[in-house]
Coordinates of C-alpha atoms in Angstrom, one line a residue:
M25 CA 91.2 137.2 97.8
P26 CA 94.9 138.0 99.3
G27 CA 95.6 139.4 95.6
N28 CA 93.2 141.3 95.4
K29 CA 93.4 142.9 98.6
S30 CA 96.9 143.7 98.3
S31 CA 97.0 145.5 94.9
R32 CA 94.1 147.3 96.5
A33 CA 95.7 148.4 99.7
T34 CA 99.0 149.9 97.3
R35 CA 96.7 151.7 94.9
T36 CA 94.9 153.6 98.1
L37 CA 98.6 154.1 99.4
A38 CA 99.7 155.3 95.9
H39 CA 96.3 157.7 95.5
R40 CA 97.0 159.2 99.2
T41 CA 100.4 159.4 98.6
L42 CA 99.5 161.8 95.5
L43 CA 96.7 163.6 97.3
V44 CA 98.9 164.5 100.2
Y45 CA 101.7 165.6 98.3
N46 CA 99.3 167.5 95.9
A47 CA 98.1 169.5 99.3
L48 CA 101.2 169.8 100.8
V49 CA 102.0 171.9 97.0
V50 CA 99.6 174.1 97.0
F51 CA 99.7 175.1 101.1
L52 CA 103.5 176.1 100.0
L53 CA 102.2 177.9 97.0
A54 CA 99.2 179.5 98.9
G55 CA 101.4 180.3 102.2
F56 CA 104.6 181.7 99.9
M57 CA 102.2 183.9 97.9
S58 CA 100.0 185.3 100.8
V59 CA 103.3 185.6 103.1
T60 CA 105.3 187.6 99.8
Q61 CA 101.5 189.5 99.7
Q62 CA 101.9 190.6 103.3
K63 CA 105.6 191.7 103.1
I64 CA 104.7 193.6 100.2
I65 CA 101.8 195.4 102.2
T66 CA 104.1 195.6 105.1
S67 CA 107.0 197.4 103.0
M68 CA 104.8 200.2 102.2
G69 CA 105.3 198.7 98.4
A70 CA 101.7 197.7 97.6
R71 CA 100.9 200.8 95.5
A72 CA 103.8 199.6 93.1
F73 CA 103.0 196.4 92.9
L74 CA 99.0 196.8 92.2
E75 CA 100.4 199.4 89.6
N76 CA 102.1 196.3 87.6
L77 CA 99.3 193.9 87.9
P78 CA 96.5 192.9 85.2
A79 CA 93.8 192.2 88.2
V80 CA 93.8 192.7 92.0
P81 CA 95.1 189.7 94.1
L82 CA 92.9 188.3 96.7
S83 CA 93.7 189.1 100.7
P84 CA 96.6 187.5 101.9
A85 CA 93.9 185.8 104.2
C86 CA 91.9 184.6 101.5
G87 CA 94.7 183.7 99.2
L88 CA 95.3 180.9 101.6
A89 CA 92.0 179.9 102.6
L90 CA 90.4 179.6 99.4
P91 CA 92.7 177.4 97.5
L92 CA 92.5 175.1 100.3
V93 CA 88.9 175.2 101.0
A94 CA 88.5 173.8 97.7
L95 CA 91.4 170.9 97.9
V96 CA 89.0 170.0 100.9
L97 CA 86.0 170.0 98.6
L98 CA 88.0 168.0 95.9
W99 CA 89.1 165.5 98.0
A100 CA 85.5 165.0 99.4
A101 CA 83.5 164.5 95.7
G102 CA 86.5 162.5 95.1
H103 CA 86.0 160.4 98.3
L104 CA 82.4 159.8 97.4
Y105 CA 82.9 159.4 93.6
R106 CA 85.1 156.3 94.4
Q107 CA 82.3 154.5 96.6
D108 CA 80.9 151.8 94.6
T109 CA 77.9 152.2 96.5
L110 CA 76.7 155.4 95.0
P111 CA 73.8 155.6 92.5
R112 CA 75.3 156.2 89.1
A113 CA 74.0 159.9 89.1
M114 CA 75.4 160.4 92.1
H115 CA 78.5 159.7 90.6
W116 CA 78.3 162.2 88.2
L117 CA 77.5 165.1 91.0
C118 CA 80.6 163.9 92.6
L119 CA 82.6 164.6 89.2
A120 CA 81.1 167.6 88.3
V121 CA 81.6 169.1 92.0
E122 CA 84.9 167.6 92.0
I123 CA 86.2 169.5 88.6
A124 CA 84.5 172.9 90.0
A125 CA 86.5 172.5 93.3
C126 CA 89.7 171.9 90.7
L127 CA 89.1 175.1 89.0
A128 CA 88.2 176.9 91.6
C129 CA 91.8 175.5 93.6
M130 CA 93.8 176.8 90.0
R131 CA 92.2 180.0 89.9
S132 CA 92.7 180.6 93.4
L133 CA 96.6 180.2 93.0
N134 CA 96.5 182.4 89.9
L135 CA 97.0 179.2 87.8
A136 CA 100.8 179.4 89.4
Y137 CA 99.7 175.1 89.9
D138 CA 97.8 172.9 87.4
G139 CA 98.6 169.4 89.2
V140 CA 95.5 169.3 91.0
V141 CA 94.0 168.2 87.9
L142 CA 95.6 165.2 88.0
L143 CA 94.0 164.4 91.0
V144 CA 90.4 164.1 89.0
V145 CA 92.3 162.1 86.1
A146 CA 93.3 159.7 89.1
D147 CA 89.6 159.4 90.7
L148 CA 88.3 159.4 87.0
M149 CA 90.9 156.1 86.4
H150 CA 89.9 154.3 89.4
R151 CA 86.0 154.4 88.1
Y152 CA 87.0 152.7 84.9
E153 CA 89.2 150.1 84.6
G154 CA 89.5 147.7 81.6
R155 CA 91.0 146.8 78.7
N156 CA 90.6 150.4 76.9
Q157 CA 91.6 151.9 80.6
G158 CA 95.0 153.6 78.9
Y159 CA 93.1 155.1 76.0
L160 CA 90.7 156.5 78.6
L161 CA 93.5 157.9 80.4
I162 CA 95.5 160.1 77.6
G163 CA 91.6 161.1 77.0
A164 CA 90.8 162.2 80.1
M165 CA 94.2 164.2 80.7
L166 CA 93.6 166.2 77.4
V167 CA 90.3 166.9 78.4
L168 CA 90.4 167.7 81.6
Y169 CA 93.2 170.4 80.7
A170 CA 91.6 171.7 77.9
L171 CA 88.9 172.2 79.9
A172 CA 91.0 173.6 82.5
D173 CA 92.3 176.2 80.0
Y174 CA 88.9 176.8 78.6
S175 CA 87.1 177.6 81.8
L176 CA 90.4 179.6 83.3
A177 CA 90.7 181.8 80.3
A178 CA 88.6 184.5 81.1
F179 CA 90.4 184.4 84.6
G180 CA 93.9 184.6 82.8
V181 CA 94.4 188.2 81.6
R182 CA 92.7 189.1 85.2
A183 CA 95.1 186.1 87.1
V184 CA 98.6 187.3 89.3
P185 CA 100.9 185.9 87.3
F186 CA 103.7 183.8 89.9
D187 CA 106.2 186.0 88.9
A188 CA 104.8 189.3 90.2
Y189 CA 105.5 187.4 93.7
T190 CA 109.1 186.8 93.1
G191 CA 109.8 189.2 91.5
Y192 CA 109.7 191.1 95.3
Y193 CA 112.7 189.1 95.9
E194 CA 116.5 189.2 94.6
E195 CA 117.6 187.9 91.7
P196 CA 119.4 184.1 93.3
V197 CA 116.2 184.1 95.7
R198 CA 113.9 184.5 92.3
A199 CA 115.5 182.1 90.4
L200 CA 115.3 179.6 93.1
L201 CA 111.8 179.9 93.8
S202 CA 111.0 179.7 90.2
A203 CA 113.4 176.8 90.1
L204 CA 111.6 175.2 92.5
R205 CA 108.1 176.3 91.0
T206 CA 109.1 173.3 88.6
M207 CA 110.5 170.8 90.5
L208 CA 107.4 171.0 92.4
T209 CA 105.2 170.3 89.6
S210 CA 107.7 168.1 88.0
L211 CA 107.7 165.7 90.9
N212 CA 104.0 165.3 91.6
L213 CA 104.0 164.3 87.5
V214 CA 106.3 161.7 88.6
L215 CA 104.4 160.4 91.1
F216 CA 101.0 160.4 89.0
V217 CA 102.6 158.1 86.8
G218 CA 103.5 155.9 89.5
Y219 CA 100.0 156.0 90.3
L220 CA 98.9 154.9 87.4
V221 CA 102.2 152.2 87.0
V222 CA 100.3 150.4 90.2
I223 CA 97.3 150.9 88.7
L224 CA 98.0 149.2 85.4
K225 CA 99.8 147.1 87.3
G226 CA 97.1 145.8 89.6
S227 CA 94.9 145.7 85.9
H228 CA 97.3 143.0 84.9
A229 CA 97.7 141.6 88.2
E230 CA 93.9 141.3 88.4
R231 CA 93.1 139.4 84.5
Q232 CA 95.9 137.5 85.4
R233 CA 94.0 136.0 88.5
I234 CA 91.0 136.4 86.3
A235 CA 93.0 134.2 83.9
N236 CA 94.6 131.7 86.4
L237 CA 91.3 131.0 88.0
N238 CA 89.4 130.5 84.6
A239 CA 91.6 127.9 83.7
Q240 CA 91.6 126.4 87.3
L241 CA 87.8 126.3 86.9
H242 CA 88.1 124.5 83.1
D243 CA 90.9 121.6 84.5
A244 CA 88.0 121.1 87.8
N245 CA 84.8 121.2 84.9
V246 CA 87.3 119.0 83.0
R247 CA 87.9 116.7 86.5
L248 CA 84.3 116.7 87.6
R249 CA 83.1 115.3 84.0
A250 CA 85.5 112.5 84.5
Y251 CA 84.9 112.2 87.8
A252 CA 80.7 112.0 86.7
I253 CA 81.4 109.3 83.7
E254 CA 83.4 107.4 86.4
A255 CA 81.0 107.8 89.0
E256 CA 78.5 106.7 86.5
R257 CA 80.3 103.5 85.8
T258 CA 80.8 102.4 88.8
A259 CA 77.0 103.3 89.7
E260 CA 76.1 100.7 86.7
T261 CA 79.0 98.1 88.0
R262 CA 77.5 98.4 91.7
E263 CA 73.9 97.8 89.9
R264 CA 74.9 94.8 87.9
N265 CA 76.7 93.6 90.8
R266 CA 73.8 93.7 93.1
L267 CA 71.3 92.5 90.5
A268 CA 73.5 89.4 90.1
R269 CA 73.7 89.1 93.6
E270 CA 69.8 89.3 94.0
I271 CA 69.0 86.6 91.3
H272 CA 71.8 84.6 92.2
D273 CA 70.6 84.3 96.3
T274 CA 66.6 84.3 95.4
L275 CA 66.5 82.6 91.9
G276 CA 69.8 80.1 93.1
H277 CA 67.9 79.6 96.6
A278 CA 64.7 78.7 94.8
L279 CA 66.1 76.3 92.0
T280 CA 68.0 74.4 94.5
G281 CA 64.6 74.1 96.5
I282 CA 62.9 72.9 93.7
A283 CA 65.8 70.5 92.4
A284 CA 65.9 68.5 95.4
G285 CA 61.8 68.4 95.7
L286 CA 61.5 67.2 92.4
D287 CA 64.6 65.0 92.7
A288 CA 62.5 63.3 95.7
C289 CA 59.0 63.3 93.4
I290 CA 60.9 61.4 91.2
V291 CA 61.5 58.9 93.2
M292 CA 58.6 58.4 95.3
V293 CA 55.8 59.7 92.6
D294 CA 54.8 55.6 91.7
T295 CA 55.1 54.1 95.9
A296 CA 54.0 57.3 97.1
P297 CA 51.6 59.3 94.8
D298 CA 49.7 61.2 97.8
F299 CA 53.0 62.5 99.7
T300 CA 54.3 63.6 95.8
K301 CA 51.7 65.8 95.2
Q302 CA 52.3 67.2 98.5
Q303 CA 55.8 68.1 97.5
L304 CA 54.4 69.3 94.0
V305 CA 52.8 71.7 96.1
K306 CA 55.4 73.1 97.9
I307 CA 57.8 73.1 95.5
R308 CA 54.9 75.1 93.7
E309 CA 55.1 77.7 96.0
T310 CA 59.0 77.6 96.1
A311 CA 58.7 79.0 92.6
L312 CA 56.3 81.8 92.7
R313 CA 58.3 82.7 95.7
G314 CA 61.6 82.8 94.1
I315 CA 59.6 84.5 91.1
K316 CA 58.2 87.4 93.5
D317 CA 61.8 87.5 95.3
V318 CA 63.5 88.0 91.8
R319 CA 61.4 90.9 90.9
R320 CA 61.5 92.9 94.5
S321 CA 65.1 92.5 93.7
V322 CA 64.6 94.3 90.3
K323 CA 62.7 96.8 91.7
K324 CA 65.7 96.9 94.8
L325 CA 63.2 95.5 97.5
R326 CA 63.4 93.6 100.3
P327 CA 62.6 89.9 100.6
D328 CA 59.2 89.2 100.5
D329 CA 59.9 87.6 104.1
L330 CA 61.6 90.6 105.5
E331 CA 58.9 92.6 104.4
Q332 CA 56.2 90.9 106.4
M333 CA 58.1 89.4 109.4
P334 CA 60.9 90.6 111.9
L335 CA 63.7 89.2 111.4
R336 CA 63.8 85.9 113.3
D337 CA 60.9 84.5 112.1
A338 CA 61.6 85.4 108.6
L339 CA 65.0 83.8 109.2
A340 CA 62.6 80.5 110.6
H341 CA 60.4 81.1 107.8
M342 CA 62.8 80.3 105.4
T343 CA 65.1 77.8 106.4
M344 CA 61.3 75.8 107.0
E345 CA 60.5 75.9 103.8
F346 CA 63.8 74.6 102.2
M347 CA 63.9 72.0 105.0
A348 CA 60.0 70.7 103.4
A349 CA 61.1 71.8 99.8
T350 CA 64.4 69.8 100.0
G351 CA 64.3 67.4 103.3
M352 CA 67.9 68.7 104.5
D353 CA 68.0 69.3 108.1
I354 CA 68.5 72.5 109.4
R355 CA 68.6 73.6 112.9
L356 CA 68.8 77.3 113.1
N357 CA 70.0 78.9 116.7
I358 CA 69.3 82.2 117.3
Q359 CA 70.9 83.3 120.6
K360 CA 70.9 86.7 120.1
L361 CA 69.9 89.6 117.5
P362 CA 70.2 93.3 118.1
E363 CA 67.5 95.3 119.4
H364 CA 67.3 97.4 117.0
L365 CA 69.1 96.4 113.4
R366 CA 69.1 98.8 109.8
E367 CA 66.8 97.1 106.4
D368 CA 70.2 96.9 105.0
E369 CA 71.8 94.9 107.9
E370 CA 68.9 92.8 108.1
E371 CA 68.8 92.0 104.6
V372 CA 72.5 91.3 104.6
V373 CA 71.9 88.6 107.6
Y374 CA 69.2 87.1 105.6
R375 CA 71.0 86.6 102.3
V376 CA 74.0 85.2 103.7
V377 CA 71.9 83.0 105.5
Q378 CA 70.2 82.1 102.1
E379 CA 73.2 81.8 100.6
G380 CA 74.4 79.5 103.2
I381 CA 71.7 76.7 103.1
T382 CA 71.9 76.7 99.2
N383 CA 75.4 76.3 98.8
A384 CA 75.1 73.7 101.7
N385 CA 72.6 72.0 99.5
R386 CA 73.9 72.5 96.1
H387 CA 77.4 71.9 96.3
G388 CA 77.6 70.1 99.7
H389 CA 75.1 67.9 99.2
A390 CA 75.0 68.1 103.0
A391 CA 72.1 66.0 104.9
R392 CA 72.2 68.7 107.9
Q393 CA 73.4 71.8 108.5
T394 CA 73.6 74.2 111.9
I395 CA 72.9 78.0 111.7
T396 CA 73.9 80.0 115.0
I397 CA 73.4 83.3 115.2
T398 CA 74.6 85.4 118.1
V399 CA 76.2 88.9 119.7
E400 CA 79.2 89.7 121.5
Q401 CA 81.0 93.0 122.0
G402 CA 79.3 94.9 119.4
K403 CA 79.7 92.4 116.7
I404 CA 76.9 90.2 114.8
Y405 CA 78.5 86.3 114.5
L406 CA 77.0 84.2 111.9
L407 CA 78.2 80.6 112.3
L408 CA 77.1 78.5 109.4
Y409 CA 78.6 74.3 109.4
D410 CA 77.5 71.6 107.4
D411 CA 78.3 67.5 106.9
G412 CA 78.0 67.9 102.9
E413 CA 81.3 67.1 100.9
G414 CA 82.5 70.7 101.2
A415 CA 84.2 73.0 99.1
P416 CA 86.8 71.8 96.4
V417 CA 90.4 73.3 97.1
D418 CA 93.5 74.1 94.9
A419 CA 96.9 72.5 95.0
H420 CA 97.8 74.9 98.3
G421 CA 94.6 73.7 100.5
R422 CA 92.6 77.0 99.8
V423 CA 88.9 77.2 99.1
K424 CA 88.4 78.0 95.3
E425 CA 85.5 80.9 95.5
G426 CA 82.9 80.7 93.9
F427 CA 80.1 83.2 92.5
G428 CA 78.2 82.3 95.9
L429 CA 81.0 83.1 98.6
K430 CA 82.4 86.3 96.0
H431 CA 79.5 88.2 96.5
M432 CA 78.6 87.2 100.0
K433 CA 81.9 89.0 100.9
E434 CA 80.8 91.7 98.6
R435 CA 77.6 92.0 100.8
V436 CA 79.4 92.1 103.9
G437 CA 81.8 94.3 102.7
L438 CA 79.4 97.0 102.6
L439 CA 78.8 96.7 106.0
H440 CA 82.5 96.6 106.6
G441 CA 82.5 92.9 108.3
T442 CA 84.6 90.0 107.1
V443 CA 83.6 86.5 105.8
D444 CA 85.8 83.4 106.7
Y445 CA 85.6 79.9 105.5
E446 CA 86.9 76.4 105.6
S447 CA 86.2 73.8 103.8
G448 CA 86.8 69.8 105.1
Q449 CA 88.3 68.9 102.0
T450 CA 91.7 71.0 103.3
Y451 CA 92.1 68.5 105.9
G452 CA 91.0 65.0 103.5
T453 CA 87.8 65.2 106.0
R454 CA 84.4 66.3 105.6
G455 CA 81.9 69.5 106.1
F456 CA 82.3 73.3 105.4
S457 CA 82.8 76.0 108.1
L458 CA 81.0 79.8 107.6
T459 CA 82.1 82.4 109.7
V460 CA 80.6 85.9 109.0
I461 CA 81.3 88.9 111.8
I462 CA 79.4 92.6 111.2
P463 CA 79.8 95.2 113.5
E464 CA 77.0 96.6 115.0
R465 CA 75.8 100.5 114.1
K466 CA 78.2 102.4 115.9
D467 CA 81.1 100.3 115.3
A468 CA 80.7 100.1 111.4
E469 CA 80.2 104.1 111.2
T470 CA 83.6 104.5 113.3
L471 CA 85.2 102.0 110.9
E472 CA 83.5 104.0 108.2
R473 CA 85.1 107.1 109.1
K474 CA 88.5 106.1 109.9
N475 CA 88.9 104.4 106.2
I476 CA 87.2 108.1 104.9
G477 CA 89.8 109.8 107.1

């Protein structure tokens, strides 16, 4: 993440600054002692210089090279120690090498500078971040300083004091050199404190970021639960509406045919008993088919006719059965159908025609109905017209939508289609016309993408 990367970059820069500064200080002190020692040798004062020392110093070349070599080893071990991919045992080994290099550097400088201990502490702090980081910092500093003092105690009595080198110069220069050494040590401590501030600030920012992410996650979980509840409610509502549409279309269609057929039987039972028996057989078949369709609808299956035959034949079979049961004259004119219709498209076309002839008979008491189906400019057109009484209208001449028309709109709307209708009662005449336009698959997908966008 951007914030996390920025914090790591700042911490790396602070660590490198601390490392470069310590390298500069070690080089200056080692160079100062080597140059001073070389001057003493050149001026023939080596004997007097050695008489006042507790131990024999390193040669000028070794005194300059050894601290720098130890510092490079310390840097290399610290670099490996900060890698997160190393095994745990290797981390401990690198830490041990780093501590040993730190002690060697301090010893080769004759204990004139102990700031390199803070480099080890800095690397140790890199590995352990968390709530107790401040306590770990203090403990690590105390332990490492105690370890340095204990480990170098034996060398302390034999180390050449820094004052022995500054004593070669006059008093003003001597004071300046001592002050410079103190300033370098203090500045190293200031840089280390700055490095700690960067680490602690980064840790605080990381904790704050994690807290914000947890809060966002909690909000997302709350929204997700609310969405799941809403989706469940929506699914339940859709399922109820689907069952209502299916039962209305299938059972309503079957019962309408049965009622019309029974009316004919009541009239003809005395005068034409044979015809009445034939009509009752057809009514029985219609009732059984209606029961089967209701069961299939509850199970989310397609109408039985669509399962057994193509759409064109299923529409013809349905209208023929309805005409036989009700006596209504239905003229089905299928001019053109798309070559490949999805199952949901076929079912919507079938249900629209089924609902249209049912309404024409039940509500309009129509004697004749014409159904035309065609395809033009990527759209499926269903045109239904009957000569019945028409649908009732309000004071403004608008058709009062019933259950069937509302659910027809829902079905067609799922395919991004439109439903238009007009009742003859609006103009004081008879008849009812229904126009349904359903876009073919490519056009429907385009509309869906636009709606989503």
